[in-house]
Short mmCIF file of N, CA and C in Angstrom, two decimals:
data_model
loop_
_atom_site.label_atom_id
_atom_site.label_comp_id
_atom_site.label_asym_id
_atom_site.label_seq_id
_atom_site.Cartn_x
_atom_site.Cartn_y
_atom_site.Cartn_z
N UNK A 1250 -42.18 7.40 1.61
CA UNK A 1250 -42.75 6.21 0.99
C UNK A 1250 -44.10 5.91 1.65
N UNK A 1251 -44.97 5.35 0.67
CA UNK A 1251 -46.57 5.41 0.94
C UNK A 1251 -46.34 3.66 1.21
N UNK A 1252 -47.57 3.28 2.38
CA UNK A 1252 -47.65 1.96 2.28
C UNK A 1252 -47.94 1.00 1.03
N UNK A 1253 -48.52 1.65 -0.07
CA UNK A 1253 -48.85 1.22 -1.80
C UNK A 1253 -47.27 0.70 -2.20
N UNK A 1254 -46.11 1.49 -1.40
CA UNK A 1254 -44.78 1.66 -2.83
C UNK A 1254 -44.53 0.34 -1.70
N UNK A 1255 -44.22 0.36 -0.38
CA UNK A 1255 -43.57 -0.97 -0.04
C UNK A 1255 -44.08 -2.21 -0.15
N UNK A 1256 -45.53 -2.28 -0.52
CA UNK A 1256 -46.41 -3.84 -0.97
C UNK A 1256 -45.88 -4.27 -2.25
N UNK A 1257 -45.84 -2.41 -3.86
CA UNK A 1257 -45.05 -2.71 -4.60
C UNK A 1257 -43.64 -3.08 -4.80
N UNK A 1258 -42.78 -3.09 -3.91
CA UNK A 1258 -41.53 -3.03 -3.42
C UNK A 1258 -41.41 -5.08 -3.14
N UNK A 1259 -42.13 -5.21 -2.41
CA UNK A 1259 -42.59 -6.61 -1.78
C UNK A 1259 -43.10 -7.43 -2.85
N UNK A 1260 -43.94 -7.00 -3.57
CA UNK A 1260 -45.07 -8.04 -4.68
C UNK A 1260 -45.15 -6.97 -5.36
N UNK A 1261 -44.04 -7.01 -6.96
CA UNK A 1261 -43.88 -6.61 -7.33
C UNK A 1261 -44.63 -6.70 -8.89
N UNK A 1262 -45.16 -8.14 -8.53
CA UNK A 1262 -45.97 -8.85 -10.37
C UNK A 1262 -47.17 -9.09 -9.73
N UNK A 1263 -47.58 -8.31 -11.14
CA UNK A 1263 -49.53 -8.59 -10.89
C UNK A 1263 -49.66 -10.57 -10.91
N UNK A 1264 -49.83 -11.04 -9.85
CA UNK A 1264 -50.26 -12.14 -9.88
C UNK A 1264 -51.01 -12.56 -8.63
N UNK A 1265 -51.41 -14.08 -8.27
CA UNK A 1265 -52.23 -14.28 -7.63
C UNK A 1265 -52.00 -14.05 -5.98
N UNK A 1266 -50.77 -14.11 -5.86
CA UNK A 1266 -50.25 -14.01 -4.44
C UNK A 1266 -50.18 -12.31 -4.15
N UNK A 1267 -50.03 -11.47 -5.03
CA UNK A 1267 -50.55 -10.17 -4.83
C UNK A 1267 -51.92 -9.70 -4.55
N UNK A 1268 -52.90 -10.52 -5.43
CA UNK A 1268 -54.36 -9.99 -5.05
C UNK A 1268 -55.15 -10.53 -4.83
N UNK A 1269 -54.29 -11.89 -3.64
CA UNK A 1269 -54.70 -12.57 -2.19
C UNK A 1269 -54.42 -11.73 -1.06
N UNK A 1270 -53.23 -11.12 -0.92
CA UNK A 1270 -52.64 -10.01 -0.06
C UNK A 1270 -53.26 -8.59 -0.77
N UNK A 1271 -53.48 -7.95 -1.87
CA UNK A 1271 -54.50 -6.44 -1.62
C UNK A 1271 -55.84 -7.15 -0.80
N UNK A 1272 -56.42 -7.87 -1.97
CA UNK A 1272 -58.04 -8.73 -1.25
C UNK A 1272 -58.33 -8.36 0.21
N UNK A 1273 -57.47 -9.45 1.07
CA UNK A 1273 -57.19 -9.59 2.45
C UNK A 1273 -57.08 -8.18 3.16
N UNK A 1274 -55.93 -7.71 2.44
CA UNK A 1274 -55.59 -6.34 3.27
C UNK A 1274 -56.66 -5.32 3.01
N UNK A 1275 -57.27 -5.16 2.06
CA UNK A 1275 -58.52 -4.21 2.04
C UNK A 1275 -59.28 -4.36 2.63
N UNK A 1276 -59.47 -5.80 3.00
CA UNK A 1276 -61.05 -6.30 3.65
C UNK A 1276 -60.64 -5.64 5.10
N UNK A 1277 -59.75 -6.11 5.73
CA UNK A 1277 -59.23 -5.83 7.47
C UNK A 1277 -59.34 -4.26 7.11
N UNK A 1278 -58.62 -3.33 6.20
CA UNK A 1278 -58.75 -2.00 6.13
C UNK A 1278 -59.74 -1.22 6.55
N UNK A 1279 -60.88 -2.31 5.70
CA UNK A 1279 -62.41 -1.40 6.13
C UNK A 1279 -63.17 -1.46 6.99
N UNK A 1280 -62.90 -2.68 7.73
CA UNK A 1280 -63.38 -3.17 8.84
C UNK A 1280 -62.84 -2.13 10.11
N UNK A 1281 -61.05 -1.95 10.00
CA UNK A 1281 -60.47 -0.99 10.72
C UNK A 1281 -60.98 0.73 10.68
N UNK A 1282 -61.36 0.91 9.74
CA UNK A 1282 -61.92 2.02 9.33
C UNK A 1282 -63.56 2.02 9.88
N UNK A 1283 -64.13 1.51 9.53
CA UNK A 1283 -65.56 1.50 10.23
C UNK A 1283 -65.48 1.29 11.54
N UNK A 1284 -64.70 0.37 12.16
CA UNK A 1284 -64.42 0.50 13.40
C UNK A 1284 -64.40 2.00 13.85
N UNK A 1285 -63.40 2.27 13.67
CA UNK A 1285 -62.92 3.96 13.77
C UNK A 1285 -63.97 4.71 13.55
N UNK A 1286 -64.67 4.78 12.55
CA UNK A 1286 -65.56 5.46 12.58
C UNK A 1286 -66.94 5.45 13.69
N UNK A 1287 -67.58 3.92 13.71
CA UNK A 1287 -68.34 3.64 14.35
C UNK A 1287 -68.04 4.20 16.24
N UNK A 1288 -66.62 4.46 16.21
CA UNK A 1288 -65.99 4.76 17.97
C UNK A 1288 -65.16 5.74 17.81
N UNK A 1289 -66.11 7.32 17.76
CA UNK A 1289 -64.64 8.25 18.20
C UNK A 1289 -64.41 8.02 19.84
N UNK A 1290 -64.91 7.41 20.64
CA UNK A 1290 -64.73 7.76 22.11
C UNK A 1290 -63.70 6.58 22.16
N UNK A 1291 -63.02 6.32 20.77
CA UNK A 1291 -61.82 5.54 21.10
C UNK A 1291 -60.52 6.60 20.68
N UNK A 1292 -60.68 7.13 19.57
CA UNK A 1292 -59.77 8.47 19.52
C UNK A 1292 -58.72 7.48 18.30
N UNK A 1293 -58.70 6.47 17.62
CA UNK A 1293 -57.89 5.58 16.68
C UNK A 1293 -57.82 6.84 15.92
N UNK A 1294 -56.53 6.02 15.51
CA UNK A 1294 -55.71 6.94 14.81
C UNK A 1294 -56.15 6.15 13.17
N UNK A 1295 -56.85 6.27 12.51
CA UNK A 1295 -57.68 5.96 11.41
C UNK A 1295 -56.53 6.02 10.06
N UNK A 1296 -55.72 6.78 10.22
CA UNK A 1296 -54.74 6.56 8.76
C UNK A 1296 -53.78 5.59 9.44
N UNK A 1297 -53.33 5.79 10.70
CA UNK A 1297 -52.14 4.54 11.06
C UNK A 1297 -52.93 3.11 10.97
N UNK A 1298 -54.42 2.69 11.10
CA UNK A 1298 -55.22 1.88 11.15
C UNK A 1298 -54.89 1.66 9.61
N UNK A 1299 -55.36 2.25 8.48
CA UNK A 1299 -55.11 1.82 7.68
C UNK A 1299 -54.22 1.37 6.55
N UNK A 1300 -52.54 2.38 7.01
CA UNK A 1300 -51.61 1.63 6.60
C UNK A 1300 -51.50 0.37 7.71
N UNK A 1301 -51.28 0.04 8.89
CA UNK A 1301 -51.35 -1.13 8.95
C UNK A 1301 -51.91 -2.11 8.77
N UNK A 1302 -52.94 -2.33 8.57
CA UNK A 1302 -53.88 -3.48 7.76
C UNK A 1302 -53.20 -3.63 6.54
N UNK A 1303 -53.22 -3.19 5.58
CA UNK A 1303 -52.80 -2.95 4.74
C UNK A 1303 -51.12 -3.93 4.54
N UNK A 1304 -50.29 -3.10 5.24
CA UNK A 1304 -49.14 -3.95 5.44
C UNK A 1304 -49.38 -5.11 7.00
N UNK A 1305 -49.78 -5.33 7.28
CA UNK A 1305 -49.64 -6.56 8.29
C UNK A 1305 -49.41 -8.14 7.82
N UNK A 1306 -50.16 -8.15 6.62
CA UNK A 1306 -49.62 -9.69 6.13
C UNK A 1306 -48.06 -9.42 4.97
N UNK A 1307 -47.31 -8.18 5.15
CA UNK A 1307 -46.42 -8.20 3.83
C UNK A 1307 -45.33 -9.29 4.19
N UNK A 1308 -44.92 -10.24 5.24
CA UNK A 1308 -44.20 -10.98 4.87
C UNK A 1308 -44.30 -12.41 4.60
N UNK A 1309 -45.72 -12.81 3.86
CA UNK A 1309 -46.66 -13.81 3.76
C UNK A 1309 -45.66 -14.44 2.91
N UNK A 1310 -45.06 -13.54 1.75
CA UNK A 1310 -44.48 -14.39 0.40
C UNK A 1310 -42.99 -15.02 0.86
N UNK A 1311 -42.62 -14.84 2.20
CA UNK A 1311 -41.37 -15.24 2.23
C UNK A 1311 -41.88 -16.90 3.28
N UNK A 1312 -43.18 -17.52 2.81
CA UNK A 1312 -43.90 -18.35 4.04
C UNK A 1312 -43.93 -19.55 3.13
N UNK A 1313 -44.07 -21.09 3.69
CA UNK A 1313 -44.93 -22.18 2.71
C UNK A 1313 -46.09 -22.43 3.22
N UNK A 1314 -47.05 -22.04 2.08
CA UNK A 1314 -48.67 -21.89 2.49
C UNK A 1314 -48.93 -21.63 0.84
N UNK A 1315 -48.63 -22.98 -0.25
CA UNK A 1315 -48.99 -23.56 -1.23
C UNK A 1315 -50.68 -23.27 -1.69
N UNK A 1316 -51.22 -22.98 -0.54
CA UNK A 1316 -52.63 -22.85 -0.49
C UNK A 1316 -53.20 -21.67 -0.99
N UNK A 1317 -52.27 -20.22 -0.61
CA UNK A 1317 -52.17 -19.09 -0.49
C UNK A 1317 -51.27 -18.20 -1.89
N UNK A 1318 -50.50 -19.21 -2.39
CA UNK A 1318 -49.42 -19.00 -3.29
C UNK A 1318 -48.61 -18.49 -2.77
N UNK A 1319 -47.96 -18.68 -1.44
CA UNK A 1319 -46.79 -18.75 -0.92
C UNK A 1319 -45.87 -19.87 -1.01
N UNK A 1320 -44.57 -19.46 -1.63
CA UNK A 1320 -43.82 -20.65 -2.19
C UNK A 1320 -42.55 -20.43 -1.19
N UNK A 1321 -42.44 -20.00 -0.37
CA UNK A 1321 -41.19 -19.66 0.97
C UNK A 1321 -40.69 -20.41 0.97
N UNK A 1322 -39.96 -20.11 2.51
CA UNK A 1322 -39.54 -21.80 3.13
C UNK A 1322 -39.66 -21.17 4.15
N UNK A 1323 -40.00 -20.49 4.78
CA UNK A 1323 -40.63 -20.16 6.21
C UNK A 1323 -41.64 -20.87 6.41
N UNK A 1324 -41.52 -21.25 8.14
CA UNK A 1324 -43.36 -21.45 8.68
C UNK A 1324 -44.16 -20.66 8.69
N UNK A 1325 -45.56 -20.60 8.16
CA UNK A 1325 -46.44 -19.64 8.01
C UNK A 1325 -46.41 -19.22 9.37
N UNK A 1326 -46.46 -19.56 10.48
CA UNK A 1326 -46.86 -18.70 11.68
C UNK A 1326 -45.87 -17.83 11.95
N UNK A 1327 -44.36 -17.49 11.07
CA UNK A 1327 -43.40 -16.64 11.19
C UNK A 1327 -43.59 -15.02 10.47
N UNK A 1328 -44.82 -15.56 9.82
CA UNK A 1328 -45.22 -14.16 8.52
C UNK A 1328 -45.03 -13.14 9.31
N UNK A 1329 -45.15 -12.61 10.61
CA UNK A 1329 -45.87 -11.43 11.41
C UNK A 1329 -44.17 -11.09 11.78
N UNK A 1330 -43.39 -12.08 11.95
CA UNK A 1330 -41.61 -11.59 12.99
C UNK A 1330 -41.34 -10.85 11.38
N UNK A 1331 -41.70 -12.04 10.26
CA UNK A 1331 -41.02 -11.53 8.99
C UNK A 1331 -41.31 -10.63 8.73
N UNK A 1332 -42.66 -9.96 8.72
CA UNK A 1332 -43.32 -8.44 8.00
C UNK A 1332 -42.68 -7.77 9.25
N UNK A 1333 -42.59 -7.71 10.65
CA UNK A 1333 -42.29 -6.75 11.38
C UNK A 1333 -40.58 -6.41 10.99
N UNK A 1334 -39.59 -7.18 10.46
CA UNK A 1334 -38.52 -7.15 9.93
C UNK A 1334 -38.07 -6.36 8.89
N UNK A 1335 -39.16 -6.78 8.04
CA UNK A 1335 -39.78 -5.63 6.96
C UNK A 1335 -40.07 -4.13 7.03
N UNK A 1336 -40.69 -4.03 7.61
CA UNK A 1336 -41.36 -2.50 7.61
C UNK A 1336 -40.26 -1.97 9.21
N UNK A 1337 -39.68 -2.98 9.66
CA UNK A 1337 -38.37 -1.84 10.35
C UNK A 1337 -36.93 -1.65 9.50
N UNK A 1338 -37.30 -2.34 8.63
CA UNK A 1338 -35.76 -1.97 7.52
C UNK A 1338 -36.44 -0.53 6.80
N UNK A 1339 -37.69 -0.88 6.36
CA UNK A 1339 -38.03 -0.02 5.87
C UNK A 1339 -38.11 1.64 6.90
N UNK A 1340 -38.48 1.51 7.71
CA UNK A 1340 -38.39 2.58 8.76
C UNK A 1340 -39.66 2.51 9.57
N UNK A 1341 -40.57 1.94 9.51
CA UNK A 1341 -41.82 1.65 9.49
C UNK A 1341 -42.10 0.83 11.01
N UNK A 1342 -41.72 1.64 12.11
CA UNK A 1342 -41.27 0.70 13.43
C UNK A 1342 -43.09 0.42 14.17
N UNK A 1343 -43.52 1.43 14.04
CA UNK A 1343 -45.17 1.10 14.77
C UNK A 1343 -45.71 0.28 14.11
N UNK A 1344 -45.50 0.28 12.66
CA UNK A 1344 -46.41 -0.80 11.58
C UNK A 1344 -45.63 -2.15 11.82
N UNK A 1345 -44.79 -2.06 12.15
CA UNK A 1345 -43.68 -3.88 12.49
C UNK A 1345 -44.36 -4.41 13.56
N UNK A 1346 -44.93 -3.58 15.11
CA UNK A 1346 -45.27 -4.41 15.74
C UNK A 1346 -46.69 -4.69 15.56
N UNK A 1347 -47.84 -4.18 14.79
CA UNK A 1347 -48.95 -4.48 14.15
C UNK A 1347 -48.64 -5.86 13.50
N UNK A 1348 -47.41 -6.39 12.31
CA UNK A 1348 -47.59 -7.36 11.87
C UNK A 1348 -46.98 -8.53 13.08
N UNK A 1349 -45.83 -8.42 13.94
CA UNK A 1349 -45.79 -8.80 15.19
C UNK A 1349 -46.65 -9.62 15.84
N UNK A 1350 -47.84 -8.94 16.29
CA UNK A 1350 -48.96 -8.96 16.86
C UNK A 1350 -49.92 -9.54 16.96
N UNK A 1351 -50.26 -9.41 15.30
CA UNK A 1351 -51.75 -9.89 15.00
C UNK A 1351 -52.01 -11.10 15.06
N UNK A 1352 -51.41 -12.19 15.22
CA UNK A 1352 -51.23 -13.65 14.98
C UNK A 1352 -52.02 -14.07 15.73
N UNK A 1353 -53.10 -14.98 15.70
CA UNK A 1353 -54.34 -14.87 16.76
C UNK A 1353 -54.75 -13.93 17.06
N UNK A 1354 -54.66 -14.09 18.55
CA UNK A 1354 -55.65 -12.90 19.10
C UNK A 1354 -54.08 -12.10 20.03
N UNK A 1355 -53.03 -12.38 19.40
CA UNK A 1355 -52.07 -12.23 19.95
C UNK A 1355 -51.33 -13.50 20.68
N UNK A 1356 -50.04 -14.08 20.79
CA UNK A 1356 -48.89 -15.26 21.39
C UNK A 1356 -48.29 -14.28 22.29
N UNK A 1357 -48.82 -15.21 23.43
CA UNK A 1357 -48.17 -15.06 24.65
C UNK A 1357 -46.59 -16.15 25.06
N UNK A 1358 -45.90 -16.02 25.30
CA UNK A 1358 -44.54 -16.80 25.73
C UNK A 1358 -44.76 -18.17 26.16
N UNK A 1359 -45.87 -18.46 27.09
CA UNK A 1359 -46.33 -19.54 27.14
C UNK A 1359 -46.80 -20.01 26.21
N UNK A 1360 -47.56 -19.91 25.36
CA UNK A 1360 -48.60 -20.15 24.13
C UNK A 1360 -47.04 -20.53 23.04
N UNK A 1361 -46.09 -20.30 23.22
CA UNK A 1361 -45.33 -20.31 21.74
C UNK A 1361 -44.33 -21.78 22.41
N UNK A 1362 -43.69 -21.49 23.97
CA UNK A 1362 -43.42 -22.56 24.49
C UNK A 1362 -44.26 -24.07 24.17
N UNK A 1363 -45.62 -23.91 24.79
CA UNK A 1363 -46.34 -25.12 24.69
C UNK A 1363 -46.74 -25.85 23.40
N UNK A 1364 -46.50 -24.67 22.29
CA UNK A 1364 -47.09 -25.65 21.10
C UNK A 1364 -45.66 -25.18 20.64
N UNK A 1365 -44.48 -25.07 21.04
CA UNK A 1365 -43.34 -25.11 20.25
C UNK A 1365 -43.63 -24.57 18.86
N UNK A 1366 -43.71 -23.44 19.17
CA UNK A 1366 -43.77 -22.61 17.91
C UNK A 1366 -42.60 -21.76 17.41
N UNK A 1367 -42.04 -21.68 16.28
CA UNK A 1367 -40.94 -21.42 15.70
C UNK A 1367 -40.50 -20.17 15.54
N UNK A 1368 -41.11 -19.14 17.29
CA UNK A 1368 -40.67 -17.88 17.17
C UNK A 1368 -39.67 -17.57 18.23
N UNK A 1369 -39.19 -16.82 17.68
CA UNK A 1369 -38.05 -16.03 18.84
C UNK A 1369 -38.37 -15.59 20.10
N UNK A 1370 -38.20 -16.36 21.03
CA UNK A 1370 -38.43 -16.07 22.52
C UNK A 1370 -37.97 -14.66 22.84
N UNK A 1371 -37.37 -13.79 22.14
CA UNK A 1371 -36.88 -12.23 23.04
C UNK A 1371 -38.13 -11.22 22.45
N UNK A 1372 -39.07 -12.09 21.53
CA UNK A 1372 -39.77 -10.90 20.79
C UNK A 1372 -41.13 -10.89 22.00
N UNK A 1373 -42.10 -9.65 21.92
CA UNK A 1373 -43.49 -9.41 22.06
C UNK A 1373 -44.31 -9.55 20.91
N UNK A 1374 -45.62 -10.61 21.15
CA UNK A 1374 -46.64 -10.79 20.10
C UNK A 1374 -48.15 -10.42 20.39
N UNK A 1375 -48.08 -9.35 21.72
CA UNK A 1375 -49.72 -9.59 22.16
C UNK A 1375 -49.77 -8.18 21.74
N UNK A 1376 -50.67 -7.67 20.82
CA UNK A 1376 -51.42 -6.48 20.79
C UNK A 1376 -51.47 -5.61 21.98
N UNK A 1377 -50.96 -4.58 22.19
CA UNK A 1377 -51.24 -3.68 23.29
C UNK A 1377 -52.33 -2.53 23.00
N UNK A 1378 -51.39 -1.56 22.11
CA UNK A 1378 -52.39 -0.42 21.84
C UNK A 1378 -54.01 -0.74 21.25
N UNK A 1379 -54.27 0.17 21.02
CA UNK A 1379 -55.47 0.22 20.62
C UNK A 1379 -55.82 -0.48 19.31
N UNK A 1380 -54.89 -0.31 18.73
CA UNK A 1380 -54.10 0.14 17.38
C UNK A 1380 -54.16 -1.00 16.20
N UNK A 1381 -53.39 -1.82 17.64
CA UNK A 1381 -52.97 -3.03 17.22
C UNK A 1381 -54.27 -3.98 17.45
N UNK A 1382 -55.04 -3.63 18.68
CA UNK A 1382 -56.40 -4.93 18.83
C UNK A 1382 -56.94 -4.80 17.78
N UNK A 1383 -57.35 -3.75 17.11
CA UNK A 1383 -58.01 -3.38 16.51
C UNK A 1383 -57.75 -4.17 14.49
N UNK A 1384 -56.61 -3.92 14.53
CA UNK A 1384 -56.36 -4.63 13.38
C UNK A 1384 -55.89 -6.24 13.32
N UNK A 1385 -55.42 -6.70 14.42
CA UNK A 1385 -55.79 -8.29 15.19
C UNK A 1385 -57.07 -8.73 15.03
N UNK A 1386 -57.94 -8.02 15.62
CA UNK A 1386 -59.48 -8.11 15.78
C UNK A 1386 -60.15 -8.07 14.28
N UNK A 1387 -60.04 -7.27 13.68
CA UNK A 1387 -60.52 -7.07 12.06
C UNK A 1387 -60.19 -8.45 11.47
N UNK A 1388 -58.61 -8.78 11.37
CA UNK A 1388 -57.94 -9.70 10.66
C UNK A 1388 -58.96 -11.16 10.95
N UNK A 1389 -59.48 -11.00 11.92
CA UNK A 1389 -60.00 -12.61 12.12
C UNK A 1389 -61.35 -13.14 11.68
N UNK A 1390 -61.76 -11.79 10.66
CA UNK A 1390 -63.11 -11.77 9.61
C UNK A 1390 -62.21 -12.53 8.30
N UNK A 1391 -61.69 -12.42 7.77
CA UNK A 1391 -61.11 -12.72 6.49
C UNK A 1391 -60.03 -13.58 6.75
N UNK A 1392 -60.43 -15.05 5.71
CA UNK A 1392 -59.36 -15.83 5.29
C UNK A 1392 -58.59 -15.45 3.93
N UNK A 1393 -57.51 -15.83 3.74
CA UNK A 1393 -56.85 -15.68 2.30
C UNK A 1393 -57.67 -16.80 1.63
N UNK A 1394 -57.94 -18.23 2.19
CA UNK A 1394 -58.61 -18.82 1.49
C UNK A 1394 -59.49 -18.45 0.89
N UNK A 1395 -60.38 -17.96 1.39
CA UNK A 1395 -61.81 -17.80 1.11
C UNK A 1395 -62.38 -16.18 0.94
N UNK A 1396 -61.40 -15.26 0.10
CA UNK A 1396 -61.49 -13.85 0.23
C UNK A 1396 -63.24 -13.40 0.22
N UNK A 1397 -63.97 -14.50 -0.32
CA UNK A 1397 -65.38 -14.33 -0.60
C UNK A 1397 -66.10 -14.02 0.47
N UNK A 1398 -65.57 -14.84 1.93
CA UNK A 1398 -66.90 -14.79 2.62
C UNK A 1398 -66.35 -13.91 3.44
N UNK A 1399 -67.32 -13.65 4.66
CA UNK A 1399 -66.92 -12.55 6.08
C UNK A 1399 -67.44 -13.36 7.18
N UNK A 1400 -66.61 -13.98 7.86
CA UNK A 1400 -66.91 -14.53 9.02
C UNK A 1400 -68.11 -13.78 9.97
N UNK A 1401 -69.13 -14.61 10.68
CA UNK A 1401 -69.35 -13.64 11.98
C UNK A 1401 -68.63 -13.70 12.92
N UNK A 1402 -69.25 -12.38 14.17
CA UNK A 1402 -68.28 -12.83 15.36
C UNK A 1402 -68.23 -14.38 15.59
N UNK A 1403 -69.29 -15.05 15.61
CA UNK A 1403 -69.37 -16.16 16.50
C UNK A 1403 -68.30 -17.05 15.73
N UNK A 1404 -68.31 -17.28 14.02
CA UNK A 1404 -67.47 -17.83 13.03
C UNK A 1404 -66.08 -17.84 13.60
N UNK A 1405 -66.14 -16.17 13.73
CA UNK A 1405 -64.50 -15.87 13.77
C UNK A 1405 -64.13 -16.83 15.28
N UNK A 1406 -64.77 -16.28 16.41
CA UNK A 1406 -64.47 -16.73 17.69
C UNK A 1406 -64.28 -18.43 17.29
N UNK A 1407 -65.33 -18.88 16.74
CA UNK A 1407 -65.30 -20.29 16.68
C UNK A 1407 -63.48 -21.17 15.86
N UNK A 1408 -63.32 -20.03 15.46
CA UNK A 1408 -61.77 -20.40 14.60
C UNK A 1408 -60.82 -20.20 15.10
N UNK A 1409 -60.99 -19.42 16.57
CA UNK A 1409 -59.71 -19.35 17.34
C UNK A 1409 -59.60 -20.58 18.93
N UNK A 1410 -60.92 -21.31 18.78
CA UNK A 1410 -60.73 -22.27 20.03
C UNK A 1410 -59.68 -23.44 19.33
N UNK A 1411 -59.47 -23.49 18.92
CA UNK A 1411 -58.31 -24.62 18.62
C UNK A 1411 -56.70 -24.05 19.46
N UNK A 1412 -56.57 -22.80 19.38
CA UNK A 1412 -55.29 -22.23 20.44
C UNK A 1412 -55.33 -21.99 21.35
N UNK A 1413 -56.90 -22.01 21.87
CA UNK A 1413 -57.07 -21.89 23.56
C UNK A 1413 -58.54 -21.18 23.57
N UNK A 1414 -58.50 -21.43 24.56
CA UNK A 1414 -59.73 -20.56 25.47
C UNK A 1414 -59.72 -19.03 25.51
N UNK A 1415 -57.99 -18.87 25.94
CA UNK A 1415 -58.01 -17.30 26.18
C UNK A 1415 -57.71 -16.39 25.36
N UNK A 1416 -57.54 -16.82 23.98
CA UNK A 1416 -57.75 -16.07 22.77
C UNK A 1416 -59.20 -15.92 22.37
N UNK A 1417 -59.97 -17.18 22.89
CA UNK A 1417 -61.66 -16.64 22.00
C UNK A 1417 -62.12 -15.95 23.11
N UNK A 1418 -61.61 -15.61 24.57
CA UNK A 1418 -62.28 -14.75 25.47
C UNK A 1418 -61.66 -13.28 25.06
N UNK A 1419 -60.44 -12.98 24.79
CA UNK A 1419 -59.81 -11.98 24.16
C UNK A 1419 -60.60 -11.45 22.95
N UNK A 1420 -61.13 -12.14 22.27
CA UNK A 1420 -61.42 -11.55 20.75
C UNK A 1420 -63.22 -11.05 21.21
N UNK A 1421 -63.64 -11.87 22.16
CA UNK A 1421 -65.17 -11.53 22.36
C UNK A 1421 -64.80 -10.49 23.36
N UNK A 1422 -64.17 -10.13 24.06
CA UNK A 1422 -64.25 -8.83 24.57
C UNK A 1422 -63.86 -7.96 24.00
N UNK A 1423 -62.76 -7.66 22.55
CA UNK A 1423 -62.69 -7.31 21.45
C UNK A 1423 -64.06 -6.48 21.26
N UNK A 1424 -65.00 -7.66 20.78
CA UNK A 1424 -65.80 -7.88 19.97
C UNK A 1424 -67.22 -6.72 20.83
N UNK A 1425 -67.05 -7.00 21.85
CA UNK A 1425 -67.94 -5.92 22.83
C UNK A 1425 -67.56 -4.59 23.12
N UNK A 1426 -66.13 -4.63 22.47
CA UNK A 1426 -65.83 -2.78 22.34
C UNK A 1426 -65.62 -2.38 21.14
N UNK A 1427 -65.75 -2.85 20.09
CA UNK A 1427 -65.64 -2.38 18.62
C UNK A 1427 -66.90 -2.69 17.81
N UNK A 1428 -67.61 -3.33 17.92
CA UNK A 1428 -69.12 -3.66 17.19
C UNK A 1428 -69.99 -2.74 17.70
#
């Protein structure tokens, strides 16, 4: 199975909550891809880069985010445990912790404690590999809101100080090995 059949598998009707999620997921795709390209002295693995982008937001539709045409009953900040749930039923275990992951600049245990956030304390959410910064890092150019525009760095950085400090220092050092 191609990452195309499990999005069709997932969002199955041409409608708007489907091509808010292709939109989104193409945009991070190419960004992951030019990345890759722009850095072989990183050695990315450029097709795993782009099925995960691709699938990293697939468990958006099981979220409430009315905004997005998500009609769930999940908290949106659960999309990433839900898609990683996803793509390990599916078999899909490296692409689970990509959607895992990406949530900011990555949730640290403290970070989910202090703002009581509605995830499972036994899981990992911080990007390790390469793999994963990399499509974390992409993701924070593109809103679902606003599929139109492309954040800059400074935009993007500027949208992650509301969760801390040490996510917009994370994404600008990001930002100094992939640009």
């Amino acid at each position: 199975m191609d990452y195309q059949a499990i999005i069709d598998k997932y969002y199955p009707s041409e409608n708007e909550l489907r091509r808010i999620l292709l939109v989104h997921s193409r945009q991070v795709a190419d960004r992951c891809l030019k990345i890759a390209k722009a850095h072989p002295e990183l050695r990315l693995d450029a097709e795993f880069l782009e099925e995960a982008a691709m699938l990293h937001d697939i468990g958006i539709y099981r979220c409430d985010a009315p905004s997005i045409q998500c009609f769930g009953t999940e908290p949106y900040i659960c999309h990433g445990v839900i898609g990683g749930q996803i793509l390990r039923e599916e078999g899909w275990e490296r692409h689970a912790l990509v959607c895992e992951r990406h949530t900011g600049t990555g949730l640290s245990h403290e970070q989910i404690i202090r703002q009581q956030l509605p995830l499972p304390l036994d899981g990992h959410y911080e990007p390790e590999v390469l793999e994963e910064q990399v499509v974390c890092y992409a993701d924070k150019f593109y809103s679902k809101t606003h599929p139109d525009r492309e954040r800059t760095v400074v935009e993007a950085a500027q949208s992650l100080e509301k969760f801390g400090q040490e996510g917009v220092s994370r994404f600008l050092d990001w930002a100094k090995m992939f640009e």
